[in-house]
Tab-separated table of C-alpha atoms (C1' of nucleotides) in Angstrom:
chain	number	residue	atom	x	y	z
Z	1	UNK	CA	-11.778	17.742	-36.329
Z	2	UNK	CA	-13.292	20.622	-34.423
Z	3	UNK	CA	-14.643	22.420	-37.477
Z	4	UNK	CA	-17.799	24.480	-37.400
Z	5	UNK	CA	-19.915	22.288	-39.571
Z	6	UNK	CA	-23.648	21.784	-39.417
Z	7	UNK	CA	-23.261	18.289	-38.017
Z	8	UNK	CA	-21.099	19.607	-35.236
Z	9	UNK	CA	-23.661	22.258	-34.465
Z	10	UNK	CA	-26.330	19.597	-34.087
Z	11	UNK	CA	-24.116	17.792	-31.589
Z	12	UNK	CA	-23.502	20.962	-29.593
Z	13	UNK	CA	-27.186	21.819	-29.553
Z	14	UNK	CA	-28.260	18.377	-28.333
Z	15	UNK	CA	-25.486	18.353	-25.735
Z	16	UNK	CA	-26.501	21.790	-24.471
Z	17	UNK	CA	-30.101	20.750	-24.080
Z	18	UNK	CA	-29.242	17.575	-22.209
Z	19	UNK	CA	-26.500	19.019	-19.992
Z	20	UNK	CA	-28.687	21.952	-18.991
Z	21	UNK	CA	-31.616	19.687	-18.264
Z	22	UNK	CA	-29.975	16.802	-16.390
Z	23	UNK	CA	-26.507	17.982	-15.431
Z	24	UNK	CA	-23.050	16.713	-16.309
Z	25	UNK	CA	-22.970	13.275	-14.671
Z	26	UNK	CA	-26.495	12.220	-15.610
Z	27	UNK	CA	-25.815	12.712	-19.343
Z	28	UNK	CA	-23.779	10.164	-21.301
Z	29	UNK	CA	-22.145	10.618	-24.675
Z	30	UNK	CA	-24.507	7.922	-25.871
Z	31	UNK	CA	-27.501	10.024	-24.780
Z	32	UNK	CA	-26.220	12.903	-26.866
Z	33	UNK	CA	-25.558	10.675	-29.875
Z	34	UNK	CA	-29.041	9.223	-29.608
Z	35	UNK	CA	-30.569	12.699	-29.517
Z	36	UNK	CA	-28.631	13.637	-32.658
Z	37	UNK	CA	-29.424	10.332	-34.336
Z	38	UNK	CA	-25.885	9.112	-34.904
Z	39	UNK	CA	-23.644	6.473	-33.398
Z	40	UNK	CA	-21.927	7.547	-30.208
Z	41	UNK	CA	-18.503	6.908	-31.658
Z	42	UNK	CA	-19.232	9.574	-34.250
Z	43	UNK	CA	-19.542	12.198	-31.545
Z	44	UNK	CA	-15.817	12.035	-30.910
Z	45	UNK	CA	-15.119	13.207	-34.418
Z	46	UNK	CA	-16.525	16.577	-33.364
Z	47	UNK	CA	-15.115	16.771	-29.846
Z	48	UNK	CA	-11.388	16.038	-29.658
Z	49	UNK	CA	-11.379	16.953	-25.966
Z	50	UNK	CA	-14.045	14.426	-25.053
Z	51	UNK	CA	-17.106	14.819	-22.876
Z	52	UNK	CA	-15.713	17.329	-20.377
Z	53	UNK	CA	-14.450	19.673	-23.093
Z	54	UNK	CA	-17.825	19.390	-24.789
Z	55	UNK	CA	-19.509	20.349	-21.533
Z	56	UNK	CA	-17.264	23.362	-21.074
Z	57	UNK	CA	-17.762	24.593	-24.638
Z	58	UNK	CA	-21.485	24.090	-24.573
Z	59	UNK	CA	-22.102	25.575	-21.131
Z	60	UNK	CA	-19.899	28.569	-21.861
Z	61	UNK	CA	-22.000	29.293	-24.916
Z	62	UNK	CA	-25.188	28.687	-22.998
Z	63	UNK	CA	-24.268	31.122	-20.236
Z	64	UNK	CA	-23.126	33.769	-22.706
Z	65	UNK	CA	-26.428	33.568	-24.545
Z	66	UNK	CA	-28.340	33.658	-21.291
Z	67	UNK	CA	-26.398	36.759	-20.290
Z	68	UNK	CA	-27.104	38.440	-23.597
Z	69	UNK	CA	-30.768	37.458	-23.492
Z	70	UNK	CA	-31.396	38.847	-20.045
Z	71	UNK	CA	-29.494	42.012	-20.950
Z	72	UNK	CA	-31.712	42.495	-23.988
Z	73	UNK	CA	-34.983	42.222	-22.081
Z	74	UNK	CA	-33.668	44.532	-19.370
Z	75	UNK	CA	-32.748	47.147	-21.969
Z	76	UNK	CA	-36.317	46.976	-23.263
Z	77	UNK	CA	-37.608	48.330	-19.957
Z	78	UNK	CA	-35.083	51.079	-19.395
Z	79	UNK	CA	-35.763	53.431	-16.497
Z	80	UNK	CA	-38.776	51.437	-15.291
Z	81	UNK	CA	-38.023	49.045	-12.430
Z	82	UNK	CA	-41.365	47.250	-12.598
Z	83	UNK	CA	-41.153	46.655	-16.333
Z	84	UNK	CA	-37.545	45.517	-16.075
Z	85	UNK	CA	-38.349	43.013	-13.345
Z	86	UNK	CA	-41.362	41.742	-15.277
Z	87	UNK	CA	-39.225	41.248	-18.359
Z	88	UNK	CA	-36.577	39.474	-16.289
Z	89	UNK	CA	-39.220	37.181	-14.822
Z	90	UNK	CA	-40.583	36.378	-18.269
Z	91	UNK	CA	-37.064	35.643	-19.481
Z	92	UNK	CA	-36.205	33.311	-16.611
Z	93	UNK	CA	-39.460	31.414	-17.006
Z	94	UNK	CA	-39.003	31.136	-20.775
Z	95	UNK	CA	-35.547	29.589	-20.354
Z	96	UNK	CA	-34.545	26.259	-18.836
Z	97	UNK	CA	-33.448	26.672	-15.217
Z	98	UNK	CA	-29.797	27.607	-14.652
Z	99	UNK	CA	-29.920	25.783	-11.327
Z	100	UNK	CA	-26.852	27.408	-9.820
Z	101	UNK	CA	-26.772	25.080	-6.817
Z	102	UNK	CA	-26.578	21.979	-9.010
Z	103	UNK	CA	-24.017	23.725	-11.189
Z	104	UNK	CA	-21.786	24.507	-8.225
Z	105	UNK	CA	-22.236	21.345	-6.165
Z	106	UNK	CA	-22.687	18.608	-8.797
Z	107	UNK	CA	-21.599	19.692	-12.274
Z	108	UNK	CA	-18.571	21.949	-11.873
Z	109	UNK	CA	-16.687	19.726	-9.398
Z	110	UNK	CA	-16.559	17.100	-12.158
Z	111	UNK	CA	-14.539	19.298	-14.510
Z	112	UNK	CA	-11.234	21.173	-14.168
Z	113	UNK	CA	-10.841	23.969	-11.623
Z	114	UNK	CA	-9.943	26.715	-14.078
Z	115	UNK	CA	-12.800	25.973	-16.389
Z	116	UNK	CA	-15.181	25.537	-13.470
Z	117	UNK	CA	-14.234	29.044	-12.328
Z	118	UNK	CA	-14.891	30.465	-15.773
Z	119	UNK	CA	-18.354	28.944	-15.977
Z	120	UNK	CA	-19.083	29.942	-12.398
Z	121	UNK	CA	-18.215	33.554	-13.175
Z	122	UNK	CA	-20.264	33.483	-16.368
Z	123	UNK	CA	-23.237	32.140	-14.429
Z	124	UNK	CA	-22.948	35.034	-12.014
Z	125	UNK	CA	-22.759	37.549	-14.863
Z	126	UNK	CA	-25.788	35.978	-16.530
Z	127	UNK	CA	-28.045	35.817	-13.483
Z	128	UNK	CA	-27.317	37.841	-10.350
Z	129	UNK	CA	-25.248	40.658	-11.805
Z	130	UNK	CA	-27.836	41.960	-14.311
Z	131	UNK	CA	-30.549	41.976	-11.640
Z	132	UNK	CA	-28.258	43.740	-9.209
Z	133	UNK	CA	-27.623	46.454	-11.803
Z	134	UNK	CA	-31.352	46.939	-12.339
Z	135	UNK	CA	-31.837	47.362	-8.600
Z	136	UNK	CA	-28.856	49.716	-8.321
Z	137	UNK	CA	-30.259	51.927	-11.055
Z	138	UNK	CA	-33.581	52.087	-9.210
Z	139	UNK	CA	-31.792	52.958	-5.999
Z	140	UNK	CA	-29.866	55.696	-7.784
Z	141	UNK	CA	-33.214	57.093	-8.920
Z	142	UNK	CA	-34.341	57.048	-5.283
Z	143	UNK	CA	-37.047	54.471	-5.828
Z	144	UNK	CA	-35.820	51.788	-3.437
Z	145	UNK	CA	-33.895	52.081	-0.229
Z	146	UNK	CA	-32.072	48.833	0.377
Z	147	UNK	CA	-28.341	48.918	0.867
Z	148	UNK	CA	-27.274	45.367	0.141
Z	149	UNK	CA	-28.892	44.538	-3.161
Z	150	UNK	CA	-27.020	41.271	-3.710
Z	151	UNK	CA	-29.335	39.111	-1.679
Z	152	UNK	CA	-32.410	40.889	-3.040
Z	153	UNK	CA	-31.234	40.042	-6.544
Z	154	UNK	CA	-30.552	36.495	-5.419
Z	155	UNK	CA	-34.029	36.207	-3.952
Z	156	UNK	CA	-35.662	37.510	-7.108
Z	157	UNK	CA	-33.708	35.172	-9.347
Z	158	UNK	CA	-34.221	32.130	-7.114
Z	159	UNK	CA	-37.931	32.874	-6.720
Z	160	UNK	CA	-38.482	33.076	-10.449
Z	161	UNK	CA	-36.459	29.964	-11.137
Z	162	UNK	CA	-38.476	28.125	-8.478
Z	163	UNK	CA	-41.412	28.095	-10.881
Z	164	UNK	CA	-39.453	25.510	-12.856
Z	165	UNK	CA	-38.926	23.155	-9.949
Z	166	UNK	CA	-42.263	23.290	-8.244
Z	167	UNK	CA	-44.573	20.917	-10.014
Z	168	UNK	CA	-47.644	22.361	-11.651
Z	169	UNK	CA	-49.932	20.357	-9.410
Z	170	UNK	CA	-49.020	22.521	-6.429
Z	171	UNK	CA	-49.668	25.915	-7.954
Z	172	UNK	CA	-52.680	27.083	-9.912
Z	173	UNK	CA	-52.700	29.806	-12.545
Z	174	UNK	CA	-50.141	30.676	-15.177
Z	175	UNK	CA	-46.543	30.993	-14.131
Z	176	UNK	CA	-46.149	34.397	-15.717
Z	177	UNK	CA	-49.170	35.762	-13.869
Z	178	UNK	CA	-47.826	34.464	-10.563
Z	179	UNK	CA	-44.376	35.800	-11.365
Z	180	UNK	CA	-45.786	39.273	-11.914
Z	181	UNK	CA	-47.646	39.127	-8.623
Z	182	UNK	CA	-44.420	38.109	-6.972
Z	183	UNK	CA	-42.692	41.094	-8.561
Z	184	UNK	CA	-45.299	43.310	-6.912
Z	185	UNK	CA	-44.500	41.737	-3.542
Z	186	UNK	CA	-40.806	42.427	-4.026
Z	187	UNK	CA	-41.343	46.002	-5.222
Z	188	UNK	CA	-43.654	46.704	-2.329
Z	189	UNK	CA	-41.109	45.188	0.022
Z	190	UNK	CA	-38.137	47.281	-1.096
Z	191	UNK	CA	-39.553	50.596	-2.291
Z	192	UNK	CA	-38.903	53.748	-0.259
M	1	UNK	CA	-28.618	-8.523	5.640
M	2	UNK	CA	-30.600	-5.372	6.088
M	3	UNK	CA	-30.323	-5.307	9.885
M	4	UNK	CA	-30.166	-2.126	11.887
M	5	UNK	CA	-26.625	-2.414	13.105
M	6	UNK	CA	-24.219	0.368	13.878
M	7	UNK	CA	-22.159	-0.409	10.816
M	8	UNK	CA	-25.222	-0.123	8.640
M	9	UNK	CA	-26.053	3.197	10.244
M	10	UNK	CA	-22.612	4.523	9.356
M	11	UNK	CA	-23.217	3.531	5.740
M	12	UNK	CA	-26.608	5.249	5.666
M	13	UNK	CA	-25.223	8.399	7.228
M	14	UNK	CA	-22.333	8.669	4.779
M	15	UNK	CA	-24.643	7.929	1.861
M	16	UNK	CA	-27.109	10.572	2.995
M	17	UNK	CA	-24.426	13.198	3.260
M	18	UNK	CA	-23.013	12.427	-0.168
M	19	UNK	CA	-26.336	12.015	-2.010
M	20	UNK	CA	-27.682	15.257	-0.560
M	21	UNK	CA	-24.510	17.110	-1.414
M	22	UNK	CA	-23.758	15.848	-4.935
M	23	UNK	CA	-26.888	14.107	-6.150
M	24	UNK	CA	-27.557	10.522	-7.195
M	25	UNK	CA	-25.431	10.141	-10.340
M	26	UNK	CA	-22.387	11.992	-9.057
M	27	UNK	CA	-22.011	9.657	-6.077
M	28	UNK	CA	-20.601	6.153	-6.516
M	29	UNK	CA	-20.867	3.237	-4.127
M	30	UNK	CA	-17.103	3.464	-3.867
M	31	UNK	CA	-17.370	7.079	-2.684
M	32	UNK	CA	-19.688	5.982	0.093
M	33	UNK	CA	-17.443	3.073	1.058
M	34	UNK	CA	-14.451	5.387	1.163
M	35	UNK	CA	-16.299	7.816	3.419
M	36	UNK	CA	-17.156	4.968	5.782
M	37	UNK	CA	-13.655	3.521	5.588
M	38	UNK	CA	-14.546	0.082	4.264
M	39	UNK	CA	-14.223	-1.775	0.963
M	40	UNK	CA	-16.983	-1.004	-1.518
M	41	UNK	CA	-17.981	-4.644	-1.743
M	42	UNK	CA	-18.829	-4.535	1.959
M	43	UNK	CA	-21.486	-1.928	1.308
M	44	UNK	CA	-23.640	-4.497	-0.446
M	45	UNK	CA	-23.867	-6.511	2.747
M	46	UNK	CA	-25.988	-3.672	4.136
M	47	UNK	CA	-27.979	-2.821	1.044
M	48	UNK	CA	-29.567	-5.838	-0.654
M	49	UNK	CA	-31.385	-3.528	-3.094
M	50	UNK	CA	-28.212	-1.883	-4.336
M	51	UNK	CA	-27.455	1.764	-4.888
M	52	UNK	CA	-30.913	2.927	-5.959
M	53	UNK	CA	-32.624	1.292	-2.949
M	54	UNK	CA	-30.008	2.880	-0.722
M	55	UNK	CA	-30.771	6.253	-2.259
M	56	UNK	CA	-34.502	5.816	-1.711
M	57	UNK	CA	-34.116	4.728	1.908
M	58	UNK	CA	-31.667	7.450	2.744
M	59	UNK	CA	-33.513	10.266	1.021
M	60	UNK	CA	-36.835	9.235	2.498
M	61	UNK	CA	-35.296	9.441	5.939
M	62	UNK	CA	-33.617	12.720	5.090
M	63	UNK	CA	-36.859	14.313	3.931
M	64	UNK	CA	-38.805	13.051	6.925
M	65	UNK	CA	-36.254	14.533	9.295
M	66	UNK	CA	-36.243	17.778	7.366
M	67	UNK	CA	-40.027	17.887	7.617
M	68	UNK	CA	-39.948	17.247	11.348
M	69	UNK	CA	-37.182	19.778	11.865
M	70	UNK	CA	-38.956	22.584	10.073
M	71	UNK	CA	-42.195	21.734	11.879
M	72	UNK	CA	-40.415	21.984	15.221
M	73	UNK	CA	-38.966	25.445	14.577
M	74	UNK	CA	-42.321	26.664	13.256
M	75	UNK	CA	-44.047	25.478	16.418
M	76	UNK	CA	-41.566	27.484	18.449
M	77	UNK	CA	-42.899	30.700	16.925
M	78	UNK	CA	-46.598	29.991	17.162
M	79	UNK	CA	-48.917	32.854	16.326
M	80	UNK	CA	-46.083	35.147	15.257
M	81	UNK	CA	-45.522	35.273	11.498
M	82	UNK	CA	-42.223	37.156	11.710
M	83	UNK	CA	-40.758	34.794	14.279
M	84	UNK	CA	-41.941	31.763	12.365
M	85	UNK	CA	-40.373	32.971	9.121
M	86	UNK	CA	-37.145	33.841	10.914
M	87	UNK	CA	-37.001	30.378	12.418
M	88	UNK	CA	-37.724	28.821	9.032
M	89	UNK	CA	-34.923	30.852	7.482
M	90	UNK	CA	-32.499	29.800	10.202
M	91	UNK	CA	-33.506	26.179	9.688
M	92	UNK	CA	-33.041	26.252	5.919
M	93	UNK	CA	-29.648	27.905	6.225
M	94	UNK	CA	-28.538	25.442	8.917
M	95	UNK	CA	-29.372	22.456	6.701
M	96	UNK	CA	-27.796	21.343	3.428
M	97	UNK	CA	-29.816	22.571	0.438
M	98	UNK	CA	-32.737	20.382	-0.625
M	99	UNK	CA	-32.266	21.621	-4.167
M	100	UNK	CA	-35.681	20.619	-5.450
M	101	UNK	CA	-34.830	21.364	-9.067
M	102	UNK	CA	-31.892	18.960	-9.052
M	103	UNK	CA	-34.000	16.433	-7.210
M	104	UNK	CA	-36.741	16.574	-9.827
M	105	UNK	CA	-34.659	16.930	-12.993
M	106	UNK	CA	-31.490	14.926	-12.225
M	107	UNK	CA	-31.883	12.592	-9.259
M	108	UNK	CA	-35.439	11.256	-9.305
M	109	UNK	CA	-35.521	10.367	-13.036
M	110	UNK	CA	-32.715	7.874	-12.298
M	111	UNK	CA	-34.839	5.825	-9.905
M	112	UNK	CA	-38.217	4.113	-10.218
M	113	UNK	CA	-41.363	6.134	-10.856
M	114	UNK	CA	-43.266	5.069	-7.752
M	115	UNK	CA	-40.411	5.774	-5.424
M	116	UNK	CA	-39.630	9.008	-7.214
M	117	UNK	CA	-43.197	10.109	-6.548
M	118	UNK	CA	-42.906	9.255	-2.878
M	119	UNK	CA	-39.757	11.289	-2.441
M	120	UNK	CA	-41.196	14.105	-4.506
M	121	UNK	CA	-44.239	14.267	-2.240
M	122	UNK	CA	-42.087	14.099	0.871
M	123	UNK	CA	-39.978	16.974	-0.449
M	124	UNK	CA	-43.122	19.029	-0.908
M	125	UNK	CA	-44.299	18.229	2.617
M	126	UNK	CA	-40.909	19.126	4.030
M	127	UNK	CA	-40.448	22.446	2.262
M	128	UNK	CA	-43.376	24.239	0.620
M	129	UNK	CA	-46.267	22.852	2.635
M	130	UNK	CA	-45.099	23.957	6.097
M	131	UNK	CA	-44.403	27.476	4.838
M	132	UNK	CA	-47.794	27.609	3.138
M	133	UNK	CA	-49.444	26.664	6.420
M	134	UNK	CA	-47.609	29.428	8.244
M	135	UNK	CA	-48.799	31.935	5.673
M	136	UNK	CA	-52.354	30.602	5.779
M	137	UNK	CA	-52.475	30.990	9.532
M	138	UNK	CA	-51.330	34.583	9.191
M	139	UNK	CA	-53.973	35.211	6.562
M	140	UNK	CA	-56.619	33.692	8.833
M	141	UNK	CA	-55.519	36.168	11.492
M	142	UNK	CA	-55.963	38.933	8.940
M	143	UNK	CA	-52.285	39.879	8.848
M	144	UNK	CA	-51.623	39.280	5.169
M	145	UNK	CA	-53.849	39.598	2.196
M	146	UNK	CA	-52.533	37.421	-0.570
M	147	UNK	CA	-54.833	34.787	-2.049
M	148	UNK	CA	-52.445	32.350	-3.674
M	149	UNK	CA	-49.892	31.566	-1.000
M	150	UNK	CA	-48.217	28.725	-2.885
M	151	UNK	CA	-45.886	30.839	-4.913
M	152	UNK	CA	-45.149	33.108	-1.965
M	153	UNK	CA	-44.088	30.046	0.003
M	154	UNK	CA	-42.041	28.905	-2.984
M	155	UNK	CA	-40.354	32.276	-3.232
M	156	UNK	CA	-39.496	32.312	0.469
M	157	UNK	CA	-38.079	28.801	0.390
M	158	UNK	CA	-36.119	29.352	-2.825
M	159	UNK	CA	-34.768	32.687	-1.610
M	160	UNK	CA	-33.490	31.202	1.617
M	161	UNK	CA	-31.984	28.217	-0.102
M	162	UNK	CA	-30.260	30.544	-2.553
M	163	UNK	CA	-27.865	31.540	0.222
M	164	UNK	CA	-26.323	28.091	-0.172
M	165	UNK	CA	-25.678	28.421	-3.869
M	166	UNK	CA	-24.456	31.940	-4.153
M	167	UNK	CA	-20.798	31.990	-3.291
M	168	UNK	CA	-19.739	34.009	-0.283
M	169	UNK	CA	-17.603	36.282	-2.430
M	170	UNK	CA	-20.705	37.898	-3.920
M	171	UNK	CA	-22.513	38.749	-0.708
M	172	UNK	CA	-21.172	40.452	2.381
M	173	UNK	CA	-22.455	39.985	5.891
M	174	UNK	CA	-23.738	36.905	7.645
M	175	UNK	CA	-26.291	34.763	5.895
M	176	UNK	CA	-28.666	34.797	8.813
M	177	UNK	CA	-28.606	38.590	9.007
M	178	UNK	CA	-29.374	38.851	5.312
M	179	UNK	CA	-32.072	36.211	5.583
M	180	UNK	CA	-33.818	38.204	8.299
M	181	UNK	CA	-33.668	41.348	6.185
M	182	UNK	CA	-35.177	39.382	3.358
M	183	UNK	CA	-37.957	38.213	5.668
M	184	UNK	CA	-38.742	41.870	6.333
M	185	UNK	CA	-38.984	42.502	2.589
M	186	UNK	CA	-41.415	39.610	2.205
M	187	UNK	CA	-43.542	40.613	5.207
M	188	UNK	CA	-43.695	44.190	3.983
M	189	UNK	CA	-44.624	42.946	0.560
M	190	UNK	CA	-47.533	40.770	1.636
M	191	UNK	CA	-48.988	42.383	4.766
M	192	UNK	CA	-52.386	44.035	4.606
D	1	DG	C1'	-19.050	12.475	-41.298
D	2	DT	C1'	-20.563	8.217	-39.845
D	3	DC	C1'	-20.099	3.483	-39.114
D	4	DT	C1'	-18.149	-1.161	-36.956
D	5	DA	C1'	-14.993	-2.975	-34.037
D	6	DT	C1'	-12.275	-2.702	-30.223
D	7	DA	C1'	-9.797	-1.025	-26.193
D	8	DT	C1'	-9.883	0.801	-21.302
D	9	DA	C1'	-11.658	2.093	-17.343
D	10	DA	C1'	-15.127	2.619	-13.970
D	11	DA	C1'	-19.271	1.327	-11.705
D	12	DG	C1'	-22.627	-1.829	-9.939
D	13	DA	C1'	-22.999	-6.176	-8.065
D	14	DT	C1'	-22.184	-11.249	-6.275
D	15	DA	C1'	-19.582	-15.331	-4.154
D	16	DG	C1'	-17.029	-17.114	-0.863
D	17	DA	C1'	-13.037	-16.923	2.540
D	18	DC	C1'	-11.969	-15.092	7.048
R	1	DG	C1'	-19.069	-7.390	9.062
R	2	DT	C1'	-15.348	-6.947	6.003
R	3	DC	C1'	-12.192	-8.589	2.766
R	4	DT	C1'	-10.352	-10.510	-1.966
R	5	DA	C1'	-11.582	-12.047	-6.233
R	6	DT	C1'	-14.496	-12.033	-9.922
R	7	DC	C1'	-18.313	-10.945	-13.092
R	8	DT	C1'	-21.304	-7.798	-15.857
R	9	DT	C1'	-22.587	-3.752	-17.530
R	10	DT	C1'	-21.946	0.749	-18.864
R	11	DA	C1'	-19.203	4.772	-20.293
R	12	DT	C1'	-15.380	7.052	-22.282
R	13	DA	C1'	-12.507	6.859	-25.964
R	14	DT	C1'	-9.663	5.377	-30.301
R	15	DA	C1'	-8.663	3.082	-34.974
R	16	DG	C1'	-9.732	2.253	-39.274
R	17	DA	C1'	-13.144	1.042	-43.045
R	18	DC	C1'	-16.581	3.254	-46.013
DNA sequence: GTCTATATAAAGATAGAC
DNA sequence: GTCTATCTTTATATAGAC
């Protein structure tokens, strides 16, 4: 059934990759099976709740890891706003895009309300909230002046994630380099 | 067949609204028919090419209008970077999100390569390109100093569009007010 | 744990009556 | 231009053999 075997782990991993990349509706159970290299009927041995339960399990895990990952890189730059933002940028660029708008408007409406809320909250805790805390700390140190930090955090996150969507043909130079320049623009824009 | 009747226009309009909101895979022909108030078989009378051709036609139109709309508001603020960016922000917030990442990673892979390229290019011309031009003009006037304006334009567009994705419960105040404050952060960050 | 076979339902699509 | 009826394909899902 829903044991924690190696085979099951392979299924979860493939499902995570595909769901994150294409979204809930655009991924079929067959796609996942193909990625694992087994027949699609075999998938159901590992997921008694079917596709939607698989999505919930896999996305919950994904968001938790994302949250932990971003927390770790932030901790590495403690007390230094610039370093923290640079680490955050590097993290976001190193990960597949969370794509909150697709999550909220396409993916989550396809699953149950309660579970959609859980994932929605997790997404907030993994993206906006950590950046808001970094900005709050800097404000408490008197380094930046802005009152409402929510939309600043949103802008920073969305700007960094935009590097994923905008095709390489439209921007020259390495993404990380551009991201760091963008960080300078933001810091300059909000510092006291 | 593919005439330009009123009934056909109703189909296109409903399809546009749904495709833009939920994406290609999450919308069924039945959804569109239901929105129009007709049987789903009747839809095919208006779209000989089926669902994917409908998507292409409707999204092409949508992107062209978006491009014209953003051009119009930019023209209204000629010579004034702040005004132009404020108008752009108001435009983006007034429109449904373009959601370029979903477009590129979920929607376009489901349709043909050639047509995907066309829509991809249109999306670029409707979003990034106009903002880049505004920034270039300001640089030519000596108001801002940045060399690579592509990622600045991307950051501005993504930041404004983020107001659509981030639930109202996480940000207080009107979106337009916040957008204008964000514009000030960007201007301060890039001015000479 | 994976396969074949099969069931069920949904989606895309066409034909022909009105 | 819209409907009913029908067809085909695809997707989710289950049962049972190996």
